[in-house]
Amino acid sequence: MFYYVKGPVAHTAPFLAVVDCGGVGYACRTTNNTLSKLQKGKEAKLYTHLNVREDAMELYGFASENELNCFRMLIAVSGVGPKAALSILSATTPEGLAMSIITGDEKSLTVAQGIGKKIAQRIILELKDKLAKGQIPTAGGESYSGTGVTVIPENKASEAAAALAVLGYNQNEIAVALKGIDLEGQKLEEIVRQALKKMVKQ
């Protein structure tokens, strides 16, 4: 229904940002990471997800499409609701979440408030499985499949490619972003960070 909302930030509170769009205040549930980028009175653009329940309609807003993609992936995991997804994305970045999934690092997920070991294990298991089956959605809404990128990581290059796929990038974008980066001499997190910087500049 809404792709994004854009306007001055009228109000912020824990896990909440209100954006004034043409005199209407849109209350967006959000993460600490997004809130840290907002200033009251300054214009903001939040990419949104509308969550509809029998008793309520709630709008969720994020400073980046990567964060929105990760939120949607998380709430698709059985037993993970919007509140838990916001908690996870407040404790880690989208890049950190992608690498937790690829490397099976459940401890990094349990740092988030309300996230126990069982939920962390389920998130990693289900999202790794979706990645293996080519079911991770890209930013354009298509699935990550037939990309030619190794899905089961065997080295830094394939791990970085898989992490970028979790964030919603397609084969061509990943190939261009990784080109020219020192894949063997750097840590995985730094490789992904450099690739994302190149994508932003494109």
XYZ file of C-alpha atoms in Angstrom:
202
model
C 0.000 0.000 0.000
C 2.790 2.435 0.962
C 6.269 2.130 -0.564
C 7.741 4.876 1.587
C 6.768 7.963 3.572
C 8.741 11.189 3.282
C 8.563 14.364 5.297
C 9.737 16.131 8.463
C 10.138 13.992 11.570
C 7.432 15.242 13.948
C 8.096 12.962 16.911
C 10.288 10.076 18.027
C 9.980 7.600 20.895
C 11.437 4.144 21.571
C 10.724 2.010 18.489
C 8.568 4.801 16.988
C 8.998 7.624 14.467
C 6.202 9.954 13.321
C 6.684 11.453 9.858
C 4.571 14.438 8.775
C 3.392 13.869 5.213
C 1.251 16.765 3.984
C -0.135 17.493 7.425
C -0.794 13.841 8.294
C 1.444 12.202 10.893
C 2.338 8.640 9.941
C 3.333 6.618 13.003
C 6.003 4.142 11.951
C 7.240 1.390 14.244
C 10.974 1.198 13.715
C 14.410 0.152 14.981
C 17.056 1.858 17.066
C 19.302 1.883 13.996
C 16.754 3.878 11.996
C 15.996 6.190 14.941
C 19.698 7.001 15.257
C 19.578 8.452 11.738
C 16.558 10.702 12.366
C 16.354 14.229 13.741
C 13.170 15.924 14.861
C 12.179 18.618 12.353
C 14.487 17.259 9.652
C 13.142 15.529 6.551
C 13.300 11.734 6.484
C 12.389 8.995 4.043
C 11.289 5.681 5.532
C 10.650 2.541 3.471
C 7.507 0.971 4.829
C 5.721 -2.286 5.527
C 2.029 -2.349 6.444
C 1.168 -5.123 8.873
C -2.548 -5.954 8.924
C -4.126 -7.944 11.735
C -7.740 -8.583 12.655
C -7.600 -5.967 15.380
C -5.050 -3.478 14.064
C -3.120 -2.004 11.139
C 0.469 -1.021 11.933
C 2.982 0.737 9.722
C 6.681 -0.102 10.008
C 9.331 2.211 8.585
C 13.055 1.821 7.922
C 15.854 4.121 6.821
C 17.060 1.668 4.169
C 15.583 -0.944 1.856
C 18.119 -3.433 3.221
C 16.641 -3.075 6.696
C 13.108 -3.395 5.295
C 14.081 -6.556 3.389
C 15.560 -8.066 6.549
C 12.448 -7.185 8.570
C 10.230 -8.940 6.018
C 12.476 -11.999 6.002
C 12.420 -12.210 9.779
C 8.644 -11.980 10.177
C 8.309 -14.758 7.586
C 10.106 -17.101 10.005
C 7.680 -19.148 12.086
C 7.437 -17.785 15.614
C 9.022 -14.408 14.795
C 6.645 -11.452 14.951
C 7.203 -7.763 14.153
C 8.229 -6.950 17.742
C 10.949 -9.636 17.731
C 12.123 -8.542 14.270
C 12.477 -4.932 15.459
C 14.406 -6.134 18.505
C 16.860 -8.083 16.326
C 17.346 -5.219 13.878
C 17.887 -2.838 16.789
C 20.697 -5.033 18.098
C 22.419 -5.603 14.749
C 22.666 -4.109 11.281
C 21.249 -5.771 8.151
C 24.830 -6.676 7.219
C 25.401 -8.200 10.658
C 22.174 -10.197 10.386
C 23.134 -11.499 6.942
C 26.486 -12.712 8.219
C 24.917 -14.291 11.313
C 22.696 -16.324 8.995
C 25.476 -17.311 6.598
C 27.944 -18.234 9.336
C 25.365 -19.798 11.694
C 26.233 -17.405 14.522
C 23.220 -17.794 16.825
C 24.918 -16.003 19.736
C 24.892 -12.701 17.851
C 21.102 -12.965 17.531
C 20.467 -13.779 21.192
C 21.972 -10.388 22.089
C 18.615 -8.909 21.019
C 16.091 -8.465 23.816
C 13.542 -11.288 23.961
C 15.407 -13.542 21.508
C 16.354 -16.901 22.966
C 18.569 -19.651 21.618
C 15.699 -21.644 20.068
C 14.344 -18.675 18.109
C 17.863 -17.738 16.969
C 18.470 -21.286 15.746
C 15.115 -21.305 13.911
C 15.894 -18.007 12.183
C 19.260 -19.272 10.956
C 17.873 -22.654 9.897
C 14.844 -21.321 8.005
C 16.619 -18.433 6.275
C 19.611 -20.565 5.304
C 17.165 -23.082 3.866
C 15.344 -20.376 1.898
C 18.658 -19.097 0.557
C 19.623 -22.611 -0.516
C 16.285 -22.997 -2.322
C 16.511 -19.580 -3.993
C 13.586 -18.149 -2.015
C 15.255 -15.032 -0.619
C 13.438 -12.011 -2.135
C 15.500 -9.332 -3.874
C 14.910 -5.608 -3.519
C 12.848 -5.774 -6.700
C 10.576 -8.427 -5.246
C 12.031 -11.331 -7.232
C 13.573 -14.419 -5.701
C 17.290 -15.041 -5.433
C 17.548 -18.046 -7.719
C 19.511 -19.115 -10.751
C 22.081 -16.468 -9.979
C 25.165 -18.611 -10.385
C 26.386 -17.585 -6.932
C 27.404 -20.459 -4.663
C 24.637 -20.775 -2.094
C 26.460 -23.035 0.367
C 29.504 -20.910 1.257
C 32.856 -22.539 0.620
C 35.144 -19.510 0.734
C 35.062 -15.780 1.397
C 33.857 -14.937 -2.104
C 30.845 -17.233 -1.891
C 30.145 -16.247 1.723
C 30.161 -12.568 0.750
C 27.932 -13.283 -2.268
C 25.497 -15.240 -0.105
C 25.399 -12.451 2.506
C 24.627 -9.890 -0.208
C 21.912 -12.195 -1.545
C 20.333 -12.275 1.926
C 20.205 -8.478 1.732
C 18.209 -8.723 -1.502
C 20.781 -8.109 -4.249
C 20.711 -10.036 -7.512
C 23.482 -11.821 -9.430
C 24.546 -8.909 -11.614
C 24.657 -6.433 -8.725
C 26.686 -8.846 -6.594
C 29.177 -9.597 -9.381
C 29.795 -5.896 -10.076
C 30.081 -5.029 -6.380
C 32.628 -7.769 -5.594
C 34.797 -7.018 -8.626
C 38.118 -5.470 -7.621
C 37.753 -6.160 -3.885
C 40.503 -8.086 -2.106
C 38.494 -11.199 -1.230
C 41.268 -13.197 0.423
C 43.146 -10.569 2.419
C 40.184 -9.079 4.304
C 37.583 -10.208 6.821
C 34.159 -11.184 5.491
C 32.438 -8.234 7.194
C 34.813 -5.755 5.549
C 34.287 -7.354 2.111
C 30.512 -7.005 2.465
C 30.848 -3.439 3.743
C 32.997 -2.422 0.772
C 30.607 -4.104 -1.676
C 27.655 -2.241 -0.171
C 29.500 1.081 -0.458
C 30.051 0.420 -4.166
C 26.366 -0.392 -4.637
C 25.301 2.843 -2.974
C 27.531 4.842 -5.342
C 26.075 3.185 -8.465
